[in-house]
mmCIF file with all atom_site columns, C-alpha atoms in Angstrom:
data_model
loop_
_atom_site.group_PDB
_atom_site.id
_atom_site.type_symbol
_atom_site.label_atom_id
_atom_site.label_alt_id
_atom_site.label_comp_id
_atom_site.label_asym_id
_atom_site.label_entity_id
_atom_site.label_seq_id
_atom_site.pdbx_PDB_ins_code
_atom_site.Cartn_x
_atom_site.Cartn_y
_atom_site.Cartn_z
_atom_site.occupancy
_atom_site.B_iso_or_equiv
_atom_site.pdbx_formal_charge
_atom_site.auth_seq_id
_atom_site.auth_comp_id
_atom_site.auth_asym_id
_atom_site.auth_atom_id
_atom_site.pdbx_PDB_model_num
ATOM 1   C CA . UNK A 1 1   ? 95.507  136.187 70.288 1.00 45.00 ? 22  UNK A CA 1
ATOM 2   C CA . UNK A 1 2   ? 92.744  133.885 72.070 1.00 46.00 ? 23  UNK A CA 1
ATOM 3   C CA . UNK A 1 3   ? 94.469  134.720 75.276 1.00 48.00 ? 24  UNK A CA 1
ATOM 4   C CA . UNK A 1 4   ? 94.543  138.336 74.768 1.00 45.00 ? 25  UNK A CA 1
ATOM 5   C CA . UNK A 1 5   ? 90.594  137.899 73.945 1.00 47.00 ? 26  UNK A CA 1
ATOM 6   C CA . UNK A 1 6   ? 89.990  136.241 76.929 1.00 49.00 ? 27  UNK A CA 1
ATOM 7   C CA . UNK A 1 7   ? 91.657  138.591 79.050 1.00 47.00 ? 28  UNK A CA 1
ATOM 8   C CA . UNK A 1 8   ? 90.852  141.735 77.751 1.00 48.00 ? 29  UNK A CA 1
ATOM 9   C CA . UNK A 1 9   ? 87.487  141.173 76.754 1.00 50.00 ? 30  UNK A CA 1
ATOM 10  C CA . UNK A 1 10  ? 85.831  137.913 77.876 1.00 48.00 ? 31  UNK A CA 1
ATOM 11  C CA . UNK A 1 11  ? 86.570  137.259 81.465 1.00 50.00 ? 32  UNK A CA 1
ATOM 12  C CA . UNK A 1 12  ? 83.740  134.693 81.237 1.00 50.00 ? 33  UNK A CA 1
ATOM 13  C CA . UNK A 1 13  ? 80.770  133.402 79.109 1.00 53.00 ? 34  UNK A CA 1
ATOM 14  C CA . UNK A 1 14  ? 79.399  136.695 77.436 1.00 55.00 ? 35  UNK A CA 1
ATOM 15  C CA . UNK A 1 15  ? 75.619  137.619 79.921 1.00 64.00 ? 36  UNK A CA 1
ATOM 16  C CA . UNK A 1 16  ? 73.598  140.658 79.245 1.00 67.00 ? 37  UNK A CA 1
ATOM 17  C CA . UNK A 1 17  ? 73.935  142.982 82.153 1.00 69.00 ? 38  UNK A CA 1
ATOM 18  C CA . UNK A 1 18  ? 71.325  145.541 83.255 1.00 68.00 ? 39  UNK A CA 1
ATOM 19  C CA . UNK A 1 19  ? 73.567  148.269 84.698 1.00 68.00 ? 40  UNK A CA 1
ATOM 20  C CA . UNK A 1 20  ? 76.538  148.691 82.338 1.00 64.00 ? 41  UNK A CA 1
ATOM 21  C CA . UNK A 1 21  ? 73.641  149.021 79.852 1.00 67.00 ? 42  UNK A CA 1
ATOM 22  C CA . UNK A 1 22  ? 72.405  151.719 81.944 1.00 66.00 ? 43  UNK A CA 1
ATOM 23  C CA . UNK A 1 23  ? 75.396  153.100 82.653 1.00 66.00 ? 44  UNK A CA 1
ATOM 24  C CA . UNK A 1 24  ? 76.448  152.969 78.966 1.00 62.00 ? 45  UNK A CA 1
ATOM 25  C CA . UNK A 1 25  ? 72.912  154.548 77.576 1.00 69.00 ? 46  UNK A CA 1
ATOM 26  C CA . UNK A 1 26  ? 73.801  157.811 80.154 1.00 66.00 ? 47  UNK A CA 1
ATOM 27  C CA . UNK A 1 27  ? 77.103  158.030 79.484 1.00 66.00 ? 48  UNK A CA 1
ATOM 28  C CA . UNK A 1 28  ? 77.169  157.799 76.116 1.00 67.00 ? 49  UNK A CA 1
ATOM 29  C CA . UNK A 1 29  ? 73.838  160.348 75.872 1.00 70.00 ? 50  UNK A CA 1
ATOM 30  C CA . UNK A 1 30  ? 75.756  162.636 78.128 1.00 74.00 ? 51  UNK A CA 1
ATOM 31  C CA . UNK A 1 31  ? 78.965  162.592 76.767 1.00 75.00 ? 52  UNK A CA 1
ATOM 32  C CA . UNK A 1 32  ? 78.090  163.227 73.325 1.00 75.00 ? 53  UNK A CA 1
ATOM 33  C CA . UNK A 1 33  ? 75.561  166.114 73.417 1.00 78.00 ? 54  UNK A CA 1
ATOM 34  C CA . UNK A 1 34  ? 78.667  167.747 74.971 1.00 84.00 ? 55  UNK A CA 1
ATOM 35  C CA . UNK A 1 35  ? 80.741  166.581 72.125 1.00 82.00 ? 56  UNK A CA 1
ATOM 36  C CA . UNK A 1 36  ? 77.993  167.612 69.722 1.00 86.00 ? 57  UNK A CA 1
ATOM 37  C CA . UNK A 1 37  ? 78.040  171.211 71.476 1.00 89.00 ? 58  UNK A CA 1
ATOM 38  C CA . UNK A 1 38  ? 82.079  171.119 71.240 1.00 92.00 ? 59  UNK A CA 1
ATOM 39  C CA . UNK A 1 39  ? 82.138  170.581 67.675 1.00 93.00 ? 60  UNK A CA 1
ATOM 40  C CA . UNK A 1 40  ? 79.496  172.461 66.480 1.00 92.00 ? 61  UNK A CA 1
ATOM 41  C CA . UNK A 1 41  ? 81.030  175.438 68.292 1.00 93.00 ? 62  UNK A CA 1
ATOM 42  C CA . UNK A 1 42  ? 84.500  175.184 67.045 1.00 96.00 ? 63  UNK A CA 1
ATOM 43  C CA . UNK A 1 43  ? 82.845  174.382 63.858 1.00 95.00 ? 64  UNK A CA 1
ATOM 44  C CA . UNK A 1 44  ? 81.638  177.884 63.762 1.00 92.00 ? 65  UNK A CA 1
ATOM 45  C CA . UNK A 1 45  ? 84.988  179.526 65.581 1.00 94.00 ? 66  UNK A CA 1
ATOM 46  C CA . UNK A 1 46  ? 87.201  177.864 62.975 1.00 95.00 ? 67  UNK A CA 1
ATOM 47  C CA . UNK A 1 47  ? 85.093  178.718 60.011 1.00 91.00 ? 68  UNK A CA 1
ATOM 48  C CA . UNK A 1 48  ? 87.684  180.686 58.303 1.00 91.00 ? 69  UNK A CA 1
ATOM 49  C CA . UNK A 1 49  ? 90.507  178.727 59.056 1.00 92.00 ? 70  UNK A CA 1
ATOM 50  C CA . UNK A 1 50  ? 91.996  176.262 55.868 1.00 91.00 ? 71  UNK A CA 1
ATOM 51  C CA . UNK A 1 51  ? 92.127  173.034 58.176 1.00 94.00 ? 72  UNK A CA 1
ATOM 52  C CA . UNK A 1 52  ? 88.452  173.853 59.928 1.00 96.00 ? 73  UNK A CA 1
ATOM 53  C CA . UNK A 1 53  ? 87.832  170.130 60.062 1.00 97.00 ? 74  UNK A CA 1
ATOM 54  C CA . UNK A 1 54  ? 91.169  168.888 60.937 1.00 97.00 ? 75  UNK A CA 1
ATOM 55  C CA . UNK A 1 55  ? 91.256  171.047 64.122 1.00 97.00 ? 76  UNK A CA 1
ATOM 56  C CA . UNK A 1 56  ? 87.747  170.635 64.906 1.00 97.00 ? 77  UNK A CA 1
ATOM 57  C CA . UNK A 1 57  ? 88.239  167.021 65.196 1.00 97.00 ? 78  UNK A CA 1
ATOM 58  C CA . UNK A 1 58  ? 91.589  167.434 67.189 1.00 97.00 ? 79  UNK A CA 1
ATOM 59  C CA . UNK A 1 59  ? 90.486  169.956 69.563 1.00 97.00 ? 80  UNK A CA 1
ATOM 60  C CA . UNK A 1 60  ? 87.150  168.344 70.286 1.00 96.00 ? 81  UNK A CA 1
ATOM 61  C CA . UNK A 1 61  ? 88.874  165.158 70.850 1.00 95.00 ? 82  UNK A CA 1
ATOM 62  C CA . UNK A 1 62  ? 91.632  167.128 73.805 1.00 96.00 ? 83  UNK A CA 1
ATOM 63  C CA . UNK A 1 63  ? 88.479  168.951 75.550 1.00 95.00 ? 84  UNK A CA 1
ATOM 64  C CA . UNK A 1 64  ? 86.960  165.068 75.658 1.00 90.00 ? 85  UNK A CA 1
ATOM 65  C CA . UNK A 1 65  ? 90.249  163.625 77.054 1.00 92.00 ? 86  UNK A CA 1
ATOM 66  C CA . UNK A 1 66  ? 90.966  166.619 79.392 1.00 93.00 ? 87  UNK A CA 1
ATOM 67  C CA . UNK A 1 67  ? 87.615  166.206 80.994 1.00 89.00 ? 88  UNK A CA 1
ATOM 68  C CA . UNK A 1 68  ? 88.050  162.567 81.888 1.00 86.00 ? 89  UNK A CA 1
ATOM 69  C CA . UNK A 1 69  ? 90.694  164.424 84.379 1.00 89.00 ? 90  UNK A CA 1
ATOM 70  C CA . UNK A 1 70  ? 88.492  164.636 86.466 1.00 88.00 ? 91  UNK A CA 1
ATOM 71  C CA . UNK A 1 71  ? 88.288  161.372 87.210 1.00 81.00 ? 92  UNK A CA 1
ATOM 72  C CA . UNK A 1 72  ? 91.690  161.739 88.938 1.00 82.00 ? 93  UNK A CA 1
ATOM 73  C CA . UNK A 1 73  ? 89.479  162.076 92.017 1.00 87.00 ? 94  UNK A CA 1
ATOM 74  C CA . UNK A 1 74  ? 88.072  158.608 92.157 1.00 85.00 ? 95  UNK A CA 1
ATOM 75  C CA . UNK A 1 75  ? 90.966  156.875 90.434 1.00 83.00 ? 96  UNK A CA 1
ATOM 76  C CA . UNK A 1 76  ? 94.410  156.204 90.630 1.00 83.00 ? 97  UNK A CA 1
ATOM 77  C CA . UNK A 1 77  ? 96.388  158.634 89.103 1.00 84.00 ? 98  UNK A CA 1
ATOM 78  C CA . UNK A 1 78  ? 97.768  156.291 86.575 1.00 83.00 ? 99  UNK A CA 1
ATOM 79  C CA . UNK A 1 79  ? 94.623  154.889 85.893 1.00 78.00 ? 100 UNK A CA 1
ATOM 80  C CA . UNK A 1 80  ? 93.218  158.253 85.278 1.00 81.00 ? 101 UNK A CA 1
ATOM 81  C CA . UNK A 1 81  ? 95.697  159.300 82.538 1.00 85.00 ? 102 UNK A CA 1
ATOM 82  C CA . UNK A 1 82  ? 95.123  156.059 80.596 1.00 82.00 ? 103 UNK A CA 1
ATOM 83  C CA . UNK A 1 83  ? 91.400  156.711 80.916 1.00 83.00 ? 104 UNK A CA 1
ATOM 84  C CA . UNK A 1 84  ? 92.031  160.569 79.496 1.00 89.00 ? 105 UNK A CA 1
ATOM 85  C CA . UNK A 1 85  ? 94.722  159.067 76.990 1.00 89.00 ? 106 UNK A CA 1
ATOM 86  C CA . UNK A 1 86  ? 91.587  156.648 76.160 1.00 86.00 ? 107 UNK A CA 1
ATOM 87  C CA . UNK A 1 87  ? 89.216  159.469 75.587 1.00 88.00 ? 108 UNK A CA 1
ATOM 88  C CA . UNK A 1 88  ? 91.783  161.762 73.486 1.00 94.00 ? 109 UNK A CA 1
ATOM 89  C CA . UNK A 1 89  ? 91.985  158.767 70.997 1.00 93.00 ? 110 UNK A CA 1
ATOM 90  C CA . UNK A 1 90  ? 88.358  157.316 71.125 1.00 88.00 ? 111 UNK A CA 1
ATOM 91  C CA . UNK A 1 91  ? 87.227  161.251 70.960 1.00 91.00 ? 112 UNK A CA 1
ATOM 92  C CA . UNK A 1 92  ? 88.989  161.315 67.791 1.00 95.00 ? 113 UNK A CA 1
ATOM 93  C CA . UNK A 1 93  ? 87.120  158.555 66.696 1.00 91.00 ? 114 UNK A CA 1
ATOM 94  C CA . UNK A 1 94  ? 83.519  160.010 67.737 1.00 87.00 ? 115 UNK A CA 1
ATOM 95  C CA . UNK A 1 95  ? 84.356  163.244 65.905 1.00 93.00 ? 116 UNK A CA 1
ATOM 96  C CA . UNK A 1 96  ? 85.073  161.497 62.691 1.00 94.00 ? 117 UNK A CA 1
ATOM 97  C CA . UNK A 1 97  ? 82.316  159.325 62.908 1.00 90.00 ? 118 UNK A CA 1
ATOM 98  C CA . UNK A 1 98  ? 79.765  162.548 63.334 1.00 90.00 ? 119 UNK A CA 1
ATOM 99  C CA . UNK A 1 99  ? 81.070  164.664 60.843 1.00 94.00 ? 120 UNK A CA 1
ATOM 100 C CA . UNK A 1 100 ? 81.460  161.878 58.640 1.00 93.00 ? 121 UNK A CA 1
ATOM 101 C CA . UNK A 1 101 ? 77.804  160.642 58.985 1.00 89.00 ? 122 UNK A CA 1
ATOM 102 C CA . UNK A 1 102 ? 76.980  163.823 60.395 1.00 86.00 ? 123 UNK A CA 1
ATOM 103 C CA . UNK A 1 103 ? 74.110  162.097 62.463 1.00 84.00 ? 124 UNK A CA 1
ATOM 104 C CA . UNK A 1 104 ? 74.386  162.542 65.962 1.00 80.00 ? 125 UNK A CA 1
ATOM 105 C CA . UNK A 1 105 ? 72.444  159.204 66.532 1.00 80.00 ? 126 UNK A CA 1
ATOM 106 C CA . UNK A 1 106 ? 74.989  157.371 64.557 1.00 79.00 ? 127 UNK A CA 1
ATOM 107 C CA . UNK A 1 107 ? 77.923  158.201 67.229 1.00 77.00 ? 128 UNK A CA 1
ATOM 108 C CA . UNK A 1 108 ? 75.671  157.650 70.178 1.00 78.00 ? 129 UNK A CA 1
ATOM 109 C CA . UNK A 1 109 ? 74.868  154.640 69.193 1.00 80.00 ? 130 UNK A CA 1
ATOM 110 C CA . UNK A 1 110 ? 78.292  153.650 68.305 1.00 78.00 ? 131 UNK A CA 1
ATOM 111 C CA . UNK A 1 111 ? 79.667  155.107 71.365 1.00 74.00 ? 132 UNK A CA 1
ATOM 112 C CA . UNK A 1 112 ? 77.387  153.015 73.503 1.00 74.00 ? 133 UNK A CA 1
ATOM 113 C CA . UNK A 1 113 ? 77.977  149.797 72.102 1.00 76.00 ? 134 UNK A CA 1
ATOM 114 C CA . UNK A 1 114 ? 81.601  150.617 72.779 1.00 74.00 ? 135 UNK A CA 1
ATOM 115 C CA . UNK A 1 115 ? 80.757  151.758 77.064 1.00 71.00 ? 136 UNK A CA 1
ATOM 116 C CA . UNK A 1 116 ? 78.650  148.520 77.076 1.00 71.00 ? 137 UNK A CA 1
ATOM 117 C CA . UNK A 1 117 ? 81.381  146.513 76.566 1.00 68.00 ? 138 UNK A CA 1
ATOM 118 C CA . UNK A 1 118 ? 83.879  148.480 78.486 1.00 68.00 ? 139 UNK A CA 1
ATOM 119 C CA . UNK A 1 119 ? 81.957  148.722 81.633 1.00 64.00 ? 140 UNK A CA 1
ATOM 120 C CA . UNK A 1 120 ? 81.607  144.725 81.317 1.00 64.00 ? 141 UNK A CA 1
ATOM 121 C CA . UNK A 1 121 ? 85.792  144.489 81.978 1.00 63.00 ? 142 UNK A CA 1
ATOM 122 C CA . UNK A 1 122 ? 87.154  144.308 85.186 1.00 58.00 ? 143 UNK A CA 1
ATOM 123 C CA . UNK A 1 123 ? 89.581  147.248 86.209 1.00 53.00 ? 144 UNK A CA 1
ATOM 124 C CA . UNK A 1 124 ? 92.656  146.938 84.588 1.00 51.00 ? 145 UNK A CA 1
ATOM 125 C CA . UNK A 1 125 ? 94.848  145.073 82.050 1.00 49.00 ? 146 UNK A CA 1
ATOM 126 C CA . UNK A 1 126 ? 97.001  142.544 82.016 1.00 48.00 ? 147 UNK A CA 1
ATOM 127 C CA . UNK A 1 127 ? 100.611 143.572 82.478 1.00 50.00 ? 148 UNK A CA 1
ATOM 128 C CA . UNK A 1 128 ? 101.733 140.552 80.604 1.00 54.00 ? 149 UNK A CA 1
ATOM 129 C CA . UNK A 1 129 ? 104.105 142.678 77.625 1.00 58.00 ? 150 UNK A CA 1
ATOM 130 C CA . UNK A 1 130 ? 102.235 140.522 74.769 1.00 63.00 ? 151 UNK A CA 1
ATOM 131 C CA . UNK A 1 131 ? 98.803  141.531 75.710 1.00 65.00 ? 152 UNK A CA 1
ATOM 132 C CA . UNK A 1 132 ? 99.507  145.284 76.577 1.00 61.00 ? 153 UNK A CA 1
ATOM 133 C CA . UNK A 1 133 ? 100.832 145.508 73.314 1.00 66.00 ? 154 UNK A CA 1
ATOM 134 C CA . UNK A 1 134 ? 97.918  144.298 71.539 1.00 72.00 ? 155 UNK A CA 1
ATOM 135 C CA . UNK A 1 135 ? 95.867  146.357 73.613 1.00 69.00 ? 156 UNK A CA 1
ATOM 136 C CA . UNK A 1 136 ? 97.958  149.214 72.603 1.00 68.00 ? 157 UNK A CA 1
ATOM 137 C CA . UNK A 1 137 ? 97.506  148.457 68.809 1.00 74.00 ? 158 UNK A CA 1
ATOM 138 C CA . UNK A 1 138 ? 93.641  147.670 69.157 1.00 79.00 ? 159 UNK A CA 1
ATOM 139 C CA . UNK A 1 139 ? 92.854  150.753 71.283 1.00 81.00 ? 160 UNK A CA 1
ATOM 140 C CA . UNK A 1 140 ? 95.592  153.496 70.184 1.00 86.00 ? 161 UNK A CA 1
ATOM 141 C CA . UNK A 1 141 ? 97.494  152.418 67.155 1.00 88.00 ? 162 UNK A CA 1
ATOM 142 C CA . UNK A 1 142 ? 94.369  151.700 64.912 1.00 88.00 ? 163 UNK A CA 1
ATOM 143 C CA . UNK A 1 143 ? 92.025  154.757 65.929 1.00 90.00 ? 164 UNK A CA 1
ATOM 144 C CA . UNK A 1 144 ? 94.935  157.477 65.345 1.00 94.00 ? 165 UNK A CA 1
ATOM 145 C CA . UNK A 1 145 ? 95.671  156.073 62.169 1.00 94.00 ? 166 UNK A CA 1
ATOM 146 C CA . UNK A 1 146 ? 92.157  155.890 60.952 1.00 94.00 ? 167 UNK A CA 1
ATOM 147 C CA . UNK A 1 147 ? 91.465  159.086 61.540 1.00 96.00 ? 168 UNK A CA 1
ATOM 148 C CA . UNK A 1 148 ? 94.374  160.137 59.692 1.00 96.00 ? 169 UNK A CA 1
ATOM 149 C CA . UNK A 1 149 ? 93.280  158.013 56.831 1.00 96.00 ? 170 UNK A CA 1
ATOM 150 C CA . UNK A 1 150 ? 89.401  159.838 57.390 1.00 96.00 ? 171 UNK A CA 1
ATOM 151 C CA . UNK A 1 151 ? 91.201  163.060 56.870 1.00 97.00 ? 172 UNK A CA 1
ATOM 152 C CA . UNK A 1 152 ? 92.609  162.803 53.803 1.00 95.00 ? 173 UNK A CA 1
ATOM 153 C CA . UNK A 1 153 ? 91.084  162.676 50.080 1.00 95.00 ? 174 UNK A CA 1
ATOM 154 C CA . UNK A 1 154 ? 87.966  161.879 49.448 1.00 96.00 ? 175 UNK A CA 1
ATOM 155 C CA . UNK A 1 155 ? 86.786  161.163 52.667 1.00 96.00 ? 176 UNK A CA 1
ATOM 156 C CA . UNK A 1 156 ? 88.127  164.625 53.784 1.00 96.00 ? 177 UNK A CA 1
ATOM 157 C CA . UNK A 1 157 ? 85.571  166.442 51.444 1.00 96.00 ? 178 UNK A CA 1
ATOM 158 C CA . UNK A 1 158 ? 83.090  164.166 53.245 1.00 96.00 ? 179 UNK A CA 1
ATOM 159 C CA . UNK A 1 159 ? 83.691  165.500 56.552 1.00 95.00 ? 180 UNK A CA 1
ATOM 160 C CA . UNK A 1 160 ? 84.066  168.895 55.017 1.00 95.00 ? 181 UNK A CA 1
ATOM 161 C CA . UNK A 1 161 ? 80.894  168.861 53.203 1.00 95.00 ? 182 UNK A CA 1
ATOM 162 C CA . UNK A 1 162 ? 79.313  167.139 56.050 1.00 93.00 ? 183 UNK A CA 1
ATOM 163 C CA . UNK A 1 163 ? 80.804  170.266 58.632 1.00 94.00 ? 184 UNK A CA 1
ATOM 164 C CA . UNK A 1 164 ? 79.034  172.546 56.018 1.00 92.00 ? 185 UNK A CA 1
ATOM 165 C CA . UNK A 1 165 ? 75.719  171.151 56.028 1.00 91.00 ? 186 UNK A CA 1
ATOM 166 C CA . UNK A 1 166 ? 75.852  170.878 60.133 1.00 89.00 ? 187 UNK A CA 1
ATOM 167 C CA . UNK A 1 167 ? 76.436  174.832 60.071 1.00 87.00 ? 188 UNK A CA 1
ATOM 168 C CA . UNK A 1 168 ? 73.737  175.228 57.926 1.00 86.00 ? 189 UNK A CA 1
ATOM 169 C CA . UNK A 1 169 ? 71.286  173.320 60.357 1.00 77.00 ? 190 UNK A CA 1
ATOM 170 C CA . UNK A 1 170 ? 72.742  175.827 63.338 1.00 66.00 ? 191 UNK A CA 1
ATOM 171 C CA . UNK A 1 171 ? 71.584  179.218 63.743 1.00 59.00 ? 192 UNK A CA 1
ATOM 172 C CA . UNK A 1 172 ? 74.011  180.668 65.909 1.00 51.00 ? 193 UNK A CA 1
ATOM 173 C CA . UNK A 1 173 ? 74.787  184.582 66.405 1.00 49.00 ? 194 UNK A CA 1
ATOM 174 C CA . UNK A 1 174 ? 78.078  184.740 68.311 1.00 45.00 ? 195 UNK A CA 1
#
């Protein structure tokens, strides 16, 4: 596990850096006023459906991944389908965490933390089977099955409740 943290995470001693901080604050300000915009609209176009918040957070979370197709332009192609398989799953993430908290501050800051530390990696994993695999389960495995867990019970009503009172805050006339 120390090896896979070393790898994947801490190439050397941890140093503030200026510009993936930068680069993290405008992404992550970007990135989610769009995903505020996506939800809150399909939040109102799924209003009478039974699974509103299910789909909400699904949908939101493919329009997130499909954009980061465009980075098949400055990327391998590979490397661009991980990064759009990446966004589906951490998109699914984002959208729980909003609805759930339903402050839009909550995700950004959340979301940044997260680009801080990603744009501090060098490109590319290790193709060593051991630490793809943990990779796998830390980046994949675990989001997709929280958010399963988030939308279920209790915590379902949350997001529900939550979707209800962001509506109420909106005054849109489709």
């Amino acid at each position: 596990m120390s090896r896979f943290i070393s790898q994947a995470f801490l190439q050397s001693s941890f140093r503030f850096a200026w510009k993936p901080f930068f680069d993290a604050i405008s992404t992550r300000v970007s990135e989610e006023t769009f995903r505020y915009l996506s939800i809150v609209t399909l939040l109102e176009y799924l209003k009478e459906t039974k699974y509103q918040v299910t789909f909400v957070v699904i949908i939101s979370a493919m329009i997130f991944g499909a954009f980061h197709l465009l980075n098949v332009m400055d990327e391998p192609f590979i490397a661009a389908i991980s990064q759009v398989i990446m966004a589906f799953v951490s998109g699914l993430v984002w959208a729980i965490i909003y609805l759930y908290t339903g402050k839009l501050w909550a995700m950004m800051i959340i979301h940044g933390i997260y680009d801080y530390f990603m744009f501090l990696q060098p490109i590319g994993i290790s193709t060593s089977n051991s630490i793809f695999i943990i990779y796998c389960v830390i980046e994949v495995i675990i989001p997709i099955l929280l958010t399963i867990w988030m939308l279920t019970g209790k915590r379902y009503k949350v997001l529900q409740a939550n979707a209800r009172r962001i509506m109420l805050r909106q005054n849109f006339s489709f």
